């Protein structure tokens, strides 16, 4: 386990199994220890990649094509870092959250472990087929997490999510089959020089199908239908993991293929994701503004925030656009995990999750309220948060290429986000109905939510470090 | 037309059929079947296209094997969820429910 | 880190740190909270004093931190920034004292004072911003930190006022951001520099630069309450009196006006802005705001609302001074930044005293209040006379320099605007004074909270701040020629802005 690449994939598999055997109580400690070790490994890897270029490992000493090569460049290292540290925060939160005896606690730790193993493997996988397997692993673990609470609503949402995920990965797999049929390889490195704008039509179709499949899994408008019930219905720690990380995995893959082997074909379709992204921003924000309950509000906000990620595709000719995409992934992941965590605090405190019902509780849970405020700053792209840096880079890239409508969409989306964020925040200042019962909530819940939110803002001061890391390309 | 191409074309048809079923059908069990059809189509294309030169290629076979494992796992999960959903809707919990 | 780098940061920290600690304090720890507040305010005054001495001697203070490749948070303490910093630091101390008295026994005081400190921190950041990007960061932080103060009371009216405030300022922020990124794209940076940075671009960019100027001025114009972007200010007067003081005198509208000054002088450069033909429309917008604000003030019976419209009008003097091409108008505008601050804060302190002590909110209720609360009414009268530009007050100094500036810039119509404004000021302030001093008091006051005890008409924490600031109004007027007056500092800035060392 000397190699961080291997450790990051095997450790979560190990503690997931252990947590299943030990049960939720002691299993949580195994998981926390494992995630802490992963966080350390990801830190080492980022330092290694930042200092000396990409990291590579051939599993079992077998090389491609029969063996599996793991590799990490700057982008992979950055996302691995985000995943482990965010998971550490969510895990600390989940341990307290499930201590109360939630029905989902029995399956949470093993499934979370498999989810992390899948995500980590996805970030270091190096050929199209292994990426498919990791994608399925992530999808199945995520569906399991949604269903873990066992209520009728959650299971229906999980099934809906499962079918969308299977359709998405099926499309992706079909595209991979076509690519293999044409070129006889699925290695990203080997494919890169082969695919040119003169490639056979079959390759174009393959690229289109793979992109479509990934877009379905990323819940881009109009394929977002599965996301609000799944993310809005799951227990808070699950929603946090799903909204923060899982939808980003398929986006990461799309970005990697778009910038990598399919780069010669990509410009032809660049505006389509951007248009859908703009539609996602407006529709998702609108639904979030209208939402009556807190968790669906946050889930619709995810739909909107994912839209920003797709605005970058017509702008990738300038480096700021790539930076904007990665910064938005980080900003949204941290802020959204914080928001779901904060929502979980309010639900535990008041036993319900309507926005209007916060009025009594918000003033009595100031730490959580601040968490929502800081995370909200990031979502609305207000300075000095990481979300602001993402918006800045996006607008700058749009102006550099003269595509000012994208800048307008980004600014308008920020204002709409401010509307739904302040809809929640203002409840804290409304005169509270007297005698609304507020149950005691473990402090660990409040402070982990706060730490995640604070991280989403503080990252705004360290943009240079992140940008330097992701500049390291394979 | 080589047998490989024939396999591939059948694969495309199966995939399209399966996808249409997954998207259009409302019934859960039939959707699970449709997903399996879709997967089989993709596997056929993978194996079929790789056989163009008449020489079997080991790599796609390994991939299909892996793919089948994944598909079985997904099907099992889908069936388990469907069963749980049914039980919940009828108001009776399945016998293995204890937590 | 040398002292020249940490001094600006220490100015920020002197309100940020107490603010953050205060958030964490339990509601009932009044003593520690008060001590922290006053300690922060006093430390800040000492630090600002150090900066003033250094800058007057020609020292340079600055700190930079890159947040993205090619994008830096930059702080500098220069003469112009210090004008604003000194004003805010001094008024913060008095507003804090006043707020401690005003909110005695009110709920949520930790929250209030926490955000109050954040507000001042943001103002300091705005004043010390070394580029437009940094300015924007703190400009938006100011919006976020003031919202909880505006809605502090939690009543439906407060929530409505706060929502309107947010809608205006966040939309203004978005417009400002668009302008800033555009400028950054054109020039490659947004540094504040003597003589501006936009002039370096070729003439083919004139059209784009005009649009950017419009975006930037519209963005800061929301906070400066330029008509028609002023709608939030009268509605935000539902906030408690110390918050109104903060909005009108210490932080918010001042931040907008200060932004106009920075943009005209140090982003575009006043010569370049004049050559693009941008100053005349700005002067017209300011003139319209001056007259419109005064006209609306005439018809308000609610005292705080009348004061709010008066702010709309008076803050536009600053923009007007900037738009008068030439050093004399500049001096008038800059000195009014300070003078308007001390006059308007006095008026709001007094309005708060009337409301807290006797439950008086309307102009029509003020009959005879001069007999019940002579000291407060005296302070109110001095500040109101200053607003009209009466001799021996700070207002007279600003107005004299603005009129001279208009004459030097050969814009005689501006003199007409200024005289009209003075007449309108008199028309909406003199009836208040007459009513307060010469009409008989009613048999009973509407809602007397604080009974008179001997010679003391209300709580001393409510009384001292307006008396001090009213005295400052007179001192700034009488001793305008002294070396340490706001006018002297404004002259120093104007000399540095117009005689530009290349």
PDB file of N, CA and C in Angstrom, chain C residues 13 15 34 61 64 111 127 133 135 147 149 168 175 189-190 229 269 297 299 352 354-355 362 364 408 413 418 423 494:
ATOM      1  N   UNK C  13      -8.315  43.589  10.970  1.00  0.00           N
ATOM      2  CA  UNK C  13      -8.486  42.638  12.070  1.00  0.00           C
ATOM      3  C   UNK C  13      -9.076  43.293  13.305  1.00  0.00           C
ATOM      4  N   UNK C  15     -11.517  45.109  13.744  1.00  0.00           N
ATOM      5  CA  UNK C  15     -12.966  44.949  13.883  1.00  0.00           C
ATOM      6  C   UNK C  15     -13.410  43.530  13.559  1.00  0.00           C
ATOM      7  N   UNK C  34     -19.274  44.479  25.444  1.00  0.00           N
ATOM      8  CA  UNK C  34     -19.050  45.918  25.362  1.00  0.00           C
ATOM      9  C   UNK C  34     -17.555  46.226  25.355  1.00  0.00           C
ATOM     10  N   UNK C  61       1.797  51.997   2.271  1.00  0.00           N
ATOM     11  CA  UNK C  61       1.351  50.796   2.984  1.00  0.00           C
ATOM     12  C   UNK C  61       0.607  49.894   2.005  1.00  0.00           C
ATOM     13  N   UNK C  64      -0.537  42.265  -0.579  1.00  0.00           N
ATOM     14  CA  UNK C  64      -1.151  41.594  -1.731  1.00  0.00           C
ATOM     15  C   UNK C  64      -1.180  40.092  -1.509  1.00  0.00           C
ATOM     16  N   UNK C 111     -25.676  38.962  18.029  1.00  0.00           N
ATOM     17  CA  UNK C 111     -25.790  38.926  16.573  1.00  0.00           C
ATOM     18  C   UNK C 111     -25.621  40.334  16.015  1.00  0.00           C
ATOM     19  N   UNK C 127     -12.284  50.795   1.714  1.00  0.00           N
ATOM     20  CA  UNK C 127     -11.450  51.994   1.707  1.00  0.00           C
ATOM     21  C   UNK C 127     -10.010  51.662   1.335  1.00  0.00           C
ATOM     22  N   UNK C 133     -11.066  44.670  -8.053  1.00  0.00           N
ATOM     23  CA  UNK C 133     -11.455  43.325  -7.617  1.00  0.00           C
ATOM     24  C   UNK C 133     -11.608  43.282  -6.105  1.00  0.00           C
ATOM     25  N   UNK C 135     -11.989  45.798  -4.133  1.00  0.00           N
ATOM     26  CA  UNK C 135     -13.114  46.671  -3.813  1.00  0.00           C
ATOM     27  C   UNK C 135     -14.417  45.889  -3.889  1.00  0.00           C
ATOM     28  N   UNK C 147     -27.327  43.243   5.748  1.00  0.00           N
ATOM     29  CA  UNK C 147     -28.684  42.688   5.671  1.00  0.00           C
ATOM     30  C   UNK C 147     -29.219  42.268   7.042  1.00  0.00           C
ATOM     31  N   UNK C 149     -28.567  43.419   9.830  1.00  0.00           N
ATOM     32  CA  UNK C 149     -28.818  44.600  10.654  1.00  0.00           C
ATOM     33  C   UNK C 149     -30.111  45.285  10.229  1.00  0.00           C
ATOM     34  N   UNK C 168     -31.885  45.303  -4.474  1.00  0.00           N
ATOM     35  CA  UNK C 168     -31.157  46.394  -5.139  1.00  0.00           C
ATOM     36  C   UNK C 168     -29.655  46.151  -5.118  1.00  0.00           C
ATOM     37  N   UNK C 175     -24.159  43.801 -11.683  1.00  0.00           N
ATOM     38  CA  UNK C 175     -23.806  44.741 -12.753  1.00  0.00           C
ATOM     39  C   UNK C 175     -22.359  45.208 -12.574  1.00  0.00           C
ATOM     40  N   UNK C 189      -5.725  43.950 -15.738  1.00  0.00           N
ATOM     41  CA  UNK C 189      -5.728  44.088 -14.280  1.00  0.00           C
ATOM     42  C   UNK C 189      -6.718  45.189 -13.951  1.00  0.00           C
ATOM     43  N   UNK C 190      -6.972  45.405 -12.655  1.00  0.00           N
ATOM     44  CA  UNK C 190      -7.925  46.452 -12.276  1.00  0.00           C
ATOM     45  C   UNK C 190      -7.334  47.335 -11.187  1.00  0.00           C
ATOM     46  N   UNK C 229     -31.707  54.652  -8.738  1.00  0.00           N
ATOM     47  CA  UNK C 229     -31.295  53.411  -8.063  1.00  0.00           C
ATOM     48  C   UNK C 229     -31.408  53.543  -6.546  1.00  0.00           C
ATOM     49  N   UNK C 269      -9.175  57.714 -14.596  1.00  0.00           N
ATOM     50  CA  UNK C 269      -8.354  58.918 -14.624  1.00  0.00           C
ATOM     51  C   UNK C 269      -9.253  60.068 -15.028  1.00  0.00           C
ATOM     52  N   UNK C 297     -38.036  64.613  -0.053  1.00  0.00           N
ATOM     53  CA  UNK C 297     -37.899  64.793   1.394  1.00  0.00           C
ATOM     54  C   UNK C 297     -38.958  65.765   1.915  1.00  0.00           C
ATOM     55  N   UNK C 299     -41.971  66.038   1.325  1.00  0.00           N
ATOM     56  CA  UNK C 299     -43.318  65.515   1.541  1.00  0.00           C
ATOM     57  C   UNK C 299     -43.369  64.336   2.502  1.00  0.00           C
ATOM     58  N   UNK C 352     -33.196  58.911  16.492  1.00  0.00           N
ATOM     59  CA  UNK C 352     -33.286  57.734  17.350  1.00  0.00           C
ATOM     60  C   UNK C 352     -33.622  58.118  18.776  1.00  0.00           C
ATOM     61  N   UNK C 354     -35.354  60.737  19.795  1.00  0.00           N
ATOM     62  CA  UNK C 354     -36.771  61.083  19.882  1.00  0.00           C
ATOM     63  C   UNK C 354     -37.614  59.815  19.951  1.00  0.00           C
ATOM     64  N   UNK C 355     -37.262  58.849  19.096  1.00  0.00           N
ATOM     65  CA  UNK C 355     -38.082  57.631  19.021  1.00  0.00           C
ATOM     66  C   UNK C 355     -37.942  56.802  20.296  1.00  0.00           C
ATOM     67  N   UNK C 362     -42.778  60.849  13.855  1.00  0.00           N
ATOM     68  CA  UNK C 362     -43.238  61.688  12.751  1.00  0.00           C
ATOM     69  C   UNK C 362     -42.853  63.140  13.000  1.00  0.00           C
ATOM     70  N   UNK C 364     -44.707  65.597  12.423  1.00  0.00           N
ATOM     71  CA  UNK C 364     -45.857  66.306  12.989  1.00  0.00           C
ATOM     72  C   UNK C 364     -46.009  66.077  14.489  1.00  0.00           C
ATOM     73  N   UNK C 408     -15.154  77.212 -11.665  1.00  0.00           N
ATOM     74  CA  UNK C 408     -13.876  76.933 -12.335  1.00  0.00           C
ATOM     75  C   UNK C 408     -14.094  76.015 -13.539  1.00  0.00           C
ATOM     76  N   UNK C 413     -24.722  76.112 -14.436  1.00  0.00           N
ATOM     77  CA  UNK C 413     -26.017  75.525 -14.076  1.00  0.00           C
ATOM     78  C   UNK C 413     -25.924  74.722 -12.780  1.00  0.00           C
ATOM     79  N   UNK C 418     -27.168  73.784  -6.877  1.00  0.00           N
ATOM     80  CA  UNK C 418     -26.756  73.816  -5.472  1.00  0.00           C
ATOM     81  C   UNK C 418     -27.629  74.783  -4.668  1.00  0.00           C
ATOM     82  N   UNK C 423     -32.155  75.724  -0.831  1.00  0.00           N
ATOM     83  CA  UNK C 423     -33.493  76.230  -0.519  1.00  0.00           C
ATOM     84  C   UNK C 423     -34.413  75.089  -0.121  1.00  0.00           C
ATOM     85  N   UNK C 494      -6.477  66.025  -3.475  1.00  0.00           N
ATOM     86  CA  UNK C 494      -6.674  66.659  -4.774  1.00  0.00           C
ATOM     87  C   UNK C 494      -5.338  67.025  -5.394  1.00  0.00           C
TER      88      UNK C 494
END
